[in-house]
Amino acid sequence: MRYSDSGLGIWALGFANPKAPIPTRPGHPDSTYRVISYPTVKLTSRARFSTVCLHAGQEPDPATGAIITPIYQTSTYVQDGLGKHKGYEYGRTHNPTRAAVERNIAAIEGGKAGFAFASGMAAIGAIATLLKSGDHVVVSDNTYGGTFRLFDKVLTRYQLSFTYVDTGNLAETERAFTKSTRMLFVETPSNPIMRLTDLRAAADLAHRHDARLVVDNTFASPYVQRPIEFGADIVTHSTTKYLNGHSDSVGGIVISEREDDNEWFTFVQNAEGAILSPFDSWLVLRGTKTLPIRMQQHNANGMALAEFLSTHPKVKKVYYPGLPTHPQYELAKKQMRGFGGMLAFDLGSLDAARRVLNGVKLHSLAESLGGVETLISHPATMTHASVPAERRAALGITDGMVRISAGIEDIEDLKEDLSQALAL
Ligand SMILES: Cc1ncc(COP(=O)(O)O)c(C=O)c1O
C-alpha cells in the first residue's frame, strides 16, 4: 500500500516559535545563569513515520533544554501585565503538554490539527457536537459498544438519528443515507468481528452526499492505517489503547482536516472542558515515541496467534484480517500496514469460552486493548454487554467468542499459554 509520509511538514515542526527568546531571570544571583540557546529538532517534510512519532510537535523545553516535554501541571498562568500573556491564560483552554501531544498525533495521522480529550468517549462526544438536531448519521453496525450506547441512549434524546449498517458493504451503506445524513462513522477493523470498510470508497460515498467521513482508528493504530490518506475528514482514537500503549492512561483524541471543524473543535474543547490532563498528555506523548516498534511486534504476534488458532481443533473460526481466509483479505493488504494485534475466535459455546478465559495464566482477563501486555476478553459479557442480545446475535458476536489483544511478549510463551488453556 501507499504509505506516504509527505504532507506532515508544518505540523511535524510544531507551532512553538523556536526563535522566541529564552526566558531569563535578570539579576539572579547564580552567576552560571545565562542566556543560552538550545538546539531544536527540526523535521523536514520528508521525515519518515518513526521519526515523526518520536519528534513531531516537541522541542526541548525553552526554560531548561529538557529533552522531554515537561508536565505543565498548572491551572493558570501569570500574566506580564493586563492583556499581556505568553499565549497561555487558563489550564482548560491551553496547556503546553497537551498542545505537544495534539501536534504530535496530528502529525502521526497526517492531519491538520489534534484535540485531546479525557477519554475516547469524550472525543467521540465532541465529534457529535458537529451535528445539529434533525441530523442523521450512518454508523458501522458492530461499532464499539460504548459508542453505540452514546449514540443510542444519549444522542437520540437530542433529535439525532443513527442507522447501523455493515459499512463493509458499500451498496447497503449508500442505501442508508438520507437527505439529512451529515456523517458516516466507521470503525475498521470493527470490534470484535474484524470486518473491514474500504476507506477510500467510504470517503467518496460520504463526500458525494455532502457528509463527513469519521473513522475511529483505535483498533488499527496510525502505524497500521492512516484514514486521512484515504480521504477521511476526521479520525478519532481512544488513546487509552495503542497510542499510549502501556495500559496506564485513559484518553482520547480527535484529528481533523477541515478548517471549519478545527475552529469548532478548538471552541468546543474549551466550552465543554473534557480535556486530557497534563500527566495523561505526557504519558501518551511518551507512548507515541515507541508506537512503530511496538506495532511491529503487535502485528507479528497477532498474525502468529491467528495462524496458531486457525489450526487448533477446538477453534471453530478465527477472525483476523491477515488470514487469507478472511473475506476482505485483499482490502486489508491494500489499506493496512500489517494486520494489527487484535483477533477474535469462536469456541462454539459459553462453557468452552469460559474454560479458556479462566484457564489462561499469561493472558490477562481484562477489558481494553492495545497495551504491551496480552489481554483476553469475552465480548458478549464484557465489551459488548451494553449491546442488546438480539443485536449481538445479528452481528455474529456469539457467547463462544473470545477476543485477544496480542501484546508484545515472546510469541512462544503466548502460544504455550493458549495451548494449555485450550486443553482444559
Ligand atoms: C474502538 C473504540 N473506540 C472508542 C473507545 C472508547 O475509549 P475510552 O475507553 O478511552 O473512552 C473504545 C474503548 O474500548 C474502543 O475500543
PDB file of N, CA and C in Angstrom, residues 10-52:
ATOM      1  N   ILE A  10       4.465  21.156   8.229  1.00  0.00           N
ATOM      2  CA  ILE A  10       4.386  22.175   9.272  1.00  0.00           C
ATOM      3  C   ILE A  10       3.870  21.624  10.583  1.00  0.00           C
ATOM      4  N   TRP A  11       3.048  20.588  10.519  1.00  0.00           N
ATOM      5  CA  TRP A  11       2.504  20.046  11.757  1.00  0.00           C
ATOM      6  C   TRP A  11       3.581  19.296  12.512  1.00  0.00           C
ATOM      7  N   ALA A  12       4.454  18.654  11.747  1.00  0.00           N
ATOM      8  CA  ALA A  12       5.543  17.938  12.401  1.00  0.00           C
ATOM      9  C   ALA A  12       6.473  18.916  13.096  1.00  0.00           C
ATOM     10  N   LEU A  13       6.607  20.083  12.520  1.00  0.00           N
ATOM     11  CA  LEU A  13       7.526  21.044  13.120  1.00  0.00           C
ATOM     12  C   LEU A  13       6.976  21.648  14.402  1.00  0.00           C
ATOM     13  N   GLY A  14       5.682  21.648  14.537  1.00  0.00           N
ATOM     14  CA  GLY A  14       5.086  22.211  15.740  1.00  0.00           C
ATOM     15  C   GLY A  14       4.850  23.696  15.577  1.00  0.00           C
ATOM     16  N   PHE A  15       4.107  24.223  16.524  1.00  0.00           N
ATOM     17  CA  PHE A  15       3.721  25.625  16.436  1.00  0.00           C
ATOM     18  C   PHE A  15       4.690  26.556  17.150  1.00  0.00           C
ATOM     19  N   ALA A  16       5.304  26.021  18.220  1.00  0.00           N
ATOM     20  CA  ALA A  16       6.098  26.921  19.055  1.00  0.00           C
ATOM     21  C   ALA A  16       7.199  27.557  18.222  1.00  0.00           C
ATOM     22  N   ASN A  17       7.415  28.806  18.412  1.00  0.00           N
ATOM     23  CA  ASN A  17       8.402  29.528  17.623  1.00  0.00           C
ATOM     24  C   ASN A  17       9.789  29.290  18.204  1.00  0.00           C
ATOM     25  N   PRO A  18      10.671  28.599  17.450  1.00  0.00           N
ATOM     26  CA  PRO A  18      11.993  28.280  18.005  1.00  0.00           C
ATOM     27  C   PRO A  18      12.843  29.532  18.209  1.00  0.00           C
ATOM     28  N   LYS A  19      12.431  30.643  17.546  1.00  0.00           N
ATOM     29  CA  LYS A  19      13.238  31.874  17.681  1.00  0.00           C
ATOM     30  C   LYS A  19      12.773  32.709  18.882  1.00  0.00           C
ATOM     31  N   ALA A  20      11.733  32.261  19.555  1.00  0.00           N
ATOM     32  CA  ALA A  20      11.237  33.027  20.706  1.00  0.00           C
ATOM     33  C   ALA A  20      12.344  33.123  21.749  1.00  0.00           C
ATOM     34  N   PRO A  21      12.457  34.278  22.412  1.00  0.00           N
ATOM     35  CA  PRO A  21      13.550  34.430  23.388  1.00  0.00           C
ATOM     36  C   PRO A  21      13.428  33.430  24.528  1.00  0.00           C
ATOM     37  N   ILE A  22      14.571  32.916  24.960  1.00  0.00           N
ATOM     38  CA  ILE A  22      14.584  32.017  26.107  1.00  0.00           C
ATOM     39  C   ILE A  22      14.303  32.873  27.352  1.00  0.00           C
ATOM     40  N   PRO A  23      13.382  32.461  28.208  1.00  0.00           N
ATOM     41  CA  PRO A  23      13.111  33.276  29.395  1.00  0.00           C
ATOM     42  C   PRO A  23      14.372  33.429  30.255  1.00  0.00           C
ATOM     43  N   THR A  24      14.620  34.612  30.721  1.00  0.00           N
ATOM     44  CA  THR A  24      15.786  34.848  31.579  1.00  0.00           C
ATOM     45  C   THR A  24      15.310  35.355  32.926  1.00  0.00           C
ATOM     46  N   ARG A  25      16.209  35.300  33.897  1.00  0.00           N
ATOM     47  CA  ARG A  25      15.865  35.852  35.201  1.00  0.00           C
ATOM     48  C   ARG A  25      16.909  36.924  35.536  1.00  0.00           C
ATOM     49  N   PRO A  26      16.714  38.141  35.064  1.00  0.00           N
ATOM     50  CA  PRO A  26      17.734  39.173  35.279  1.00  0.00           C
ATOM     51  C   PRO A  26      18.027  39.328  36.764  1.00  0.00           C
ATOM     52  N   GLY A  27      19.281  39.480  37.077  1.00  0.00           N
ATOM     53  CA  GLY A  27      19.639  39.735  38.470  1.00  0.00           C
ATOM     54  C   GLY A  27      19.672  38.486  39.328  1.00  0.00           C
ATOM     55  N   HIS A  28      19.468  37.320  38.728  1.00  0.00           N
ATOM     56  CA  HIS A  28      19.529  36.097  39.534  1.00  0.00           C
ATOM     57  C   HIS A  28      20.929  35.943  40.085  1.00  0.00           C
ATOM     58  N   PRO A  29      21.052  35.624  41.378  1.00  0.00           N
ATOM     59  CA  PRO A  29      22.389  35.593  41.991  1.00  0.00           C
ATOM     60  C   PRO A  29      23.284  34.468  41.457  1.00  0.00           C
ATOM     61  N   ASP A  30      22.695  33.465  40.848  1.00  0.00           N
ATOM     62  CA  ASP A  30      23.511  32.355  40.348  1.00  0.00           C
ATOM     63  C   ASP A  30      24.286  32.829  39.125  1.00  0.00           C
ATOM     64  N   SER A  31      25.612  32.928  39.300  1.00  0.00           N
ATOM     65  CA  SER A  31      26.404  33.522  38.225  1.00  0.00           C
ATOM     66  C   SER A  31      26.454  32.649  36.982  1.00  0.00           C
ATOM     67  N   THR A  32      26.127  31.350  37.138  1.00  0.00           N
ATOM     68  CA  THR A  32      26.187  30.492  35.945  1.00  0.00           C
ATOM     69  C   THR A  32      24.921  30.659  35.096  1.00  0.00           C
ATOM     70  N   TYR A  33      23.945  31.354  35.652  1.00  0.00           N
ATOM     71  CA  TYR A  33      22.700  31.527  34.911  1.00  0.00           C
ATOM     72  C   TYR A  33      22.928  32.507  33.773  1.00  0.00           C
ATOM     73  N   ARG A  34      22.740  32.036  32.559  1.00  0.00           N
ATOM     74  CA  ARG A  34      22.988  32.924  31.430  1.00  0.00           C
ATOM     75  C   ARG A  34      22.041  32.546  30.301  1.00  0.00           C
ATOM     76  N   VAL A  35      21.945  33.423  29.376  1.00  0.00           N
ATOM     77  CA  VAL A  35      21.077  33.132  28.238  1.00  0.00           C
ATOM     78  C   VAL A  35      21.798  32.167  27.317  1.00  0.00           C
ATOM     79  N   ILE A  36      21.221  31.047  27.116  1.00  0.00           N
ATOM     80  CA  ILE A  36      21.821  30.090  26.199  1.00  0.00           C
ATOM     81  C   ILE A  36      20.749  29.658  25.199  1.00  0.00           C
ATOM     82  N   SER A  37      21.167  29.214  24.056  1.00  0.00           N
ATOM     83  CA  SER A  37      20.152  28.761  23.098  1.00  0.00           C
ATOM     84  C   SER A  37      20.223  27.248  23.024  1.00  0.00           C
ATOM     85  N   TYR A  38      19.089  26.646  22.779  1.00  0.00           N
ATOM     86  CA  TYR A  38      19.013  25.192  22.761  1.00  0.00           C
ATOM     87  C   TYR A  38      18.767  24.718  21.340  1.00  0.00           C
ATOM     88  N   PRO A  39      19.434  23.643  20.974  1.00  0.00           N
ATOM     89  CA  PRO A  39      19.184  23.121  19.627  1.00  0.00           C
ATOM     90  C   PRO A  39      17.746  22.622  19.534  1.00  0.00           C
ATOM     91  N   THR A  40      17.106  22.860  18.435  1.00  0.00           N
ATOM     92  CA  THR A  40      15.722  22.429  18.239  1.00  0.00           C
ATOM     93  C   THR A  40      15.709  21.332  17.193  1.00  0.00           C
ATOM     94  N   VAL A  41      15.004  20.245  17.491  1.00  0.00           N
ATOM     95  CA  VAL A  41      14.889  19.193  16.489  1.00  0.00           C
ATOM     96  C   VAL A  41      13.989  19.715  15.383  1.00  0.00           C
ATOM     97  N   LYS A  42      14.487  19.692  14.169  1.00  0.00           N
ATOM     98  CA  LYS A  42      13.681  20.170  13.049  1.00  0.00           C
ATOM     99  C   LYS A  42      13.409  19.009  12.110  1.00  0.00           C
ATOM    100  N   LEU A  43      12.162  18.765  11.853  1.00  0.00           N
ATOM    101  CA  LEU A  43      11.804  17.690  10.941  1.00  0.00           C
ATOM    102  C   LEU A  43      11.614  18.274   9.546  1.00  0.00           C
ATOM    103  N   THR A  44      12.137  17.582   8.566  1.00  0.00           N
ATOM    104  CA  THR A  44      11.884  18.028   7.198  1.00  0.00           C
ATOM    105  C   THR A  44      10.512  17.495   6.786  1.00  0.00           C
ATOM    106  N   SER A  45      10.013  17.980   5.678  1.00  0.00           N
ATOM    107  CA  SER A  45       8.709  17.490   5.202  1.00  0.00           C
ATOM    108  C   SER A  45       8.825  16.038   4.735  1.00  0.00           C
ATOM    109  N   ARG A  46      10.092  15.546   4.597  1.00  0.00           N
ATOM    110  CA  ARG A  46      10.273  14.139   4.189  1.00  0.00           C
ATOM    111  C   ARG A  46      10.391  13.197   5.388  1.00  0.00           C
ATOM    112  N   ALA A  47      10.363  13.730   6.612  1.00  0.00           N
ATOM    113  CA  ALA A  47      10.603  12.887   7.798  1.00  0.00           C
ATOM    114  C   ALA A  47       9.718  11.645   7.747  1.00  0.00           C
ATOM    115  N   ARG A  48      10.335  10.478   8.031  1.00  0.00           N
ATOM    116  CA  ARG A  48       9.619   9.199   7.938  1.00  0.00           C
ATOM    117  C   ARG A  48       8.809   8.975   9.214  1.00  0.00           C
ATOM    118  N   PHE A  49       7.934   7.950   9.136  1.00  0.00           N
ATOM    119  CA  PHE A  49       6.934   7.734  10.182  1.00  0.00           C
ATOM    120  C   PHE A  49       7.542   7.635  11.591  1.00  0.00           C
ATOM    121  N   SER A  50       8.583   6.801  11.757  1.00  0.00           N
ATOM    122  CA  SER A  50       9.140   6.613  13.116  1.00  0.00           C
ATOM    123  C   SER A  50       9.719   7.915  13.648  1.00  0.00           C
ATOM    124  N   THR A  51      10.338   8.679  12.765  1.00  0.00           N
ATOM    125  CA  THR A  51      10.944   9.952  13.176  1.00  0.00           C
ATOM    126  C   THR A  51       9.854  10.922  13.610  1.00  0.00           C
ATOM    127  N   VAL A  52       8.771  10.929  12.844  1.00  0.00           N
ATOM    128  CA  VAL A  52       7.644  11.805  13.187  1.00  0.00           C
ATOM    129  C   VAL A  52       7.070  11.413  14.547  1.00  0.00           C
TER     130      VAL A  52
END
